[in-house]
mmCIF file of C-alpha atoms in Angstrom:
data_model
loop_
_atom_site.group_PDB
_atom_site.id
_atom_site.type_symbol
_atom_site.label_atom_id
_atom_site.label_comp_id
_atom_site.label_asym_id
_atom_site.label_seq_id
_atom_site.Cartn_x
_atom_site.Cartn_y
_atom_site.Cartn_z
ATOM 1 C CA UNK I 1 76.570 135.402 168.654
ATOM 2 C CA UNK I 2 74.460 134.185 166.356
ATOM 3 C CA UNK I 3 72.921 130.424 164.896
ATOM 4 C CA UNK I 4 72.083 129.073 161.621
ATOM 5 C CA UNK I 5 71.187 125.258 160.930
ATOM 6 C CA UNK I 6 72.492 121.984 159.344
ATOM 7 C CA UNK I 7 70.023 121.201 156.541
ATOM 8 C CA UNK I 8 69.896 117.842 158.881
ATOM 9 C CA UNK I 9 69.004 119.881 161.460
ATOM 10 C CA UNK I 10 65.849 121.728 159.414
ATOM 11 C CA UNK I 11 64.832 117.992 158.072
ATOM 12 C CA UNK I 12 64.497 117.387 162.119
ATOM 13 C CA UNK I 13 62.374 120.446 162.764
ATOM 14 C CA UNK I 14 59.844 119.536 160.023
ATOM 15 C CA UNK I 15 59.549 116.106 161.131
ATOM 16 C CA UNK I 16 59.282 117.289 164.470
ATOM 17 C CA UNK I 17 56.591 119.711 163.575
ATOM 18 C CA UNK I 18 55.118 116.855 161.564
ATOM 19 C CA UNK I 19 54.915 114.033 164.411
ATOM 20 C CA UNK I 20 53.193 116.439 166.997
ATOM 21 C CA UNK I 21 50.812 117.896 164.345
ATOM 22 C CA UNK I 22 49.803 114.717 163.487
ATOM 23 C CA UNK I 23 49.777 112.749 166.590
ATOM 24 C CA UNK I 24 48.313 115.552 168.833
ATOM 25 C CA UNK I 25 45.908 116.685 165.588
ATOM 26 C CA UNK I 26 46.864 120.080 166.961
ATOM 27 C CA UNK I 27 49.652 122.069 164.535
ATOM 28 C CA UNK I 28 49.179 124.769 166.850
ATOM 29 C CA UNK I 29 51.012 122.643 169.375
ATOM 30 C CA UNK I 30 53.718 121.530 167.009
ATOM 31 C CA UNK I 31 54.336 125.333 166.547
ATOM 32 C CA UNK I 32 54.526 126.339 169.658
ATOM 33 C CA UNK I 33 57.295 123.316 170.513
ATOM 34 C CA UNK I 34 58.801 124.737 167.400
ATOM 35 C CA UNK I 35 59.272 127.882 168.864
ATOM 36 C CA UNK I 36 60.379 126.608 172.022
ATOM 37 C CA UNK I 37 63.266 125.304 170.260
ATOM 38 C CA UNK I 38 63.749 128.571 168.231
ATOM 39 C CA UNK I 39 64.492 129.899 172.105
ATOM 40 C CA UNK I 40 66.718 127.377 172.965
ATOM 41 C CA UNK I 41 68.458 128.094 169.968
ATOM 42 C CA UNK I 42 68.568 131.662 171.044
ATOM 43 C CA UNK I 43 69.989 131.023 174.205
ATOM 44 C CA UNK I 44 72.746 128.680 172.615
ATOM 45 C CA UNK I 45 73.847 131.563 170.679
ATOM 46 C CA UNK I 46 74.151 133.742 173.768
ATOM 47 C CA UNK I 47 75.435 131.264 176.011
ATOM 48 C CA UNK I 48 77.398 129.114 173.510
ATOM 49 C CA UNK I 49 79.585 126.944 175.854
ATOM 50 C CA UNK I 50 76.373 125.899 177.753
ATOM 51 C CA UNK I 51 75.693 122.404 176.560
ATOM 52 C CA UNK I 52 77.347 119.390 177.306
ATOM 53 C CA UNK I 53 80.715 118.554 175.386
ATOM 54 C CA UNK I 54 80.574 115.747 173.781
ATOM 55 C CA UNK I 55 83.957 115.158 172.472
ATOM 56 C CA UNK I 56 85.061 111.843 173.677
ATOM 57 C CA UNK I 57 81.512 109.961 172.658
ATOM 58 C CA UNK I 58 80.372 111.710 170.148
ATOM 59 C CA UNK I 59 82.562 113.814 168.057
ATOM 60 C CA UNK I 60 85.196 116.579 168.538
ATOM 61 C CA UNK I 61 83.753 120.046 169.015
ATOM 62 C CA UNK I 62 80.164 118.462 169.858
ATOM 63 C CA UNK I 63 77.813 119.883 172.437
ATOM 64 C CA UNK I 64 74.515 118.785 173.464
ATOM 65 C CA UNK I 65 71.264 120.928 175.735
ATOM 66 C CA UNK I 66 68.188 118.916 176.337
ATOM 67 C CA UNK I 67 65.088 120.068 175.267
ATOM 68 C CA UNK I 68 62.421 118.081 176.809
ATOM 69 C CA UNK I 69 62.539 114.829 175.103
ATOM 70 C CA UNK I 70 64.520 115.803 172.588
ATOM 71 C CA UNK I 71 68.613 116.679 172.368
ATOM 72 C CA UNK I 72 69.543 119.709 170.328
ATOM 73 C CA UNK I 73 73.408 119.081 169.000
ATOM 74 C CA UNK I 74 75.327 121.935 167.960
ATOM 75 C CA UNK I 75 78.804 123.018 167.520
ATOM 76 C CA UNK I 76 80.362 126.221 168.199
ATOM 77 C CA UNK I 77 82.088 127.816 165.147
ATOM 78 C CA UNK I 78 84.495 131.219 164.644
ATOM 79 C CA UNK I 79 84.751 132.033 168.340
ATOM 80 C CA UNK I 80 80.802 131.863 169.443
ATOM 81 C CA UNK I 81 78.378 131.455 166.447
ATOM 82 C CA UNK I 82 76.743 128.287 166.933
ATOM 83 C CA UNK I 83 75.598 126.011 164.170
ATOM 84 C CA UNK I 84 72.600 123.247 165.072
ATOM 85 C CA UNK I 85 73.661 119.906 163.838
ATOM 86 C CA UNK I 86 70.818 118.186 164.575
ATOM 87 C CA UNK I 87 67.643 118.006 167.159
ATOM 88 C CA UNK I 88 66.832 114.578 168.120
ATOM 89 C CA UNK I 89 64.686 112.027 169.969
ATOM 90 C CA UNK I 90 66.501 111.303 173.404
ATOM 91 C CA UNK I 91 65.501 107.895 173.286
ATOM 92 C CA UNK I 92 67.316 107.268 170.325
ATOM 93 C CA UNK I 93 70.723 105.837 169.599
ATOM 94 C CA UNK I 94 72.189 109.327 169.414
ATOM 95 C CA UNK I 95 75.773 107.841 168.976
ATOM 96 C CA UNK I 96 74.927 105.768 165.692
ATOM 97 C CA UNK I 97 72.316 108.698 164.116
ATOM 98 C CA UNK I 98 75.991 111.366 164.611
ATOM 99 C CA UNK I 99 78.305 108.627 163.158
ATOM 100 C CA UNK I 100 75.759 108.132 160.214
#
C-alpha cells in the first residue's frame, strides 16, 4: 500500500504550490494545501479502490477523489500501490488534459 507520482503529476504539485504562493502571497498556504494533498495521497494508498472509476470516460484503470477544487487521478498498480497521474483544476477539461 503505498504511492509514488507521474512526473506529470509532480509538474502539477509545483504549479499548484506556485499559483497559491503567488496569488495568496502566502507560501505558507501553498504548503499547507500541499500537504493536504500529501494526505489524500495517503489515504489513496490505504483505501485504493476509493475514487471514482473512470474507465468508460476517461481511460481504463482510471480513478478520480476530489480534493477541493482540484481532482487527484490515479491508477491502482500490482494489486494496491497507487500511482498519481495527475492533480488537476476541476474546472478544467479533464477529458482533453488525460487524452493529451
Amino acid at each position: 500500500m503505498a504511492h509514488r507520482l507521474a512526473l506529470e503529476a509532480e509538474a502539477d504539485l509545483d504549479d499548484i504550490w506556485y499559483f497559491i504562493a503567488s496569488g495568496s502571497g502566502n507560501p505558507e498556504l501553498a504548503d499547507r494545501f500541499i500537504d493536504s494533498l500529501t494526505e489524500r495521497f495517503l489515504l489513496l494508498a490505504r483505501h485504493p479502490h476509493v475514487g471514482r472509476r473512470r474507465d468508460e470516460d476517461l481511460a481504463p484503470g482510471l480513478r478520480s477523489f476530489p480534493v477541493g477544487r482540484y481532482v487527484i487521478l490515479y491508477s491502482v498498480e500490482s494489486g494496491r500501490d497507487v500511482l498519481i497521474v495527475r492533480v488537476i483544476p476541476g474546472e478544467r477539461d479533464i477529458p482533453a488534459i488525460v487524452r493529451g
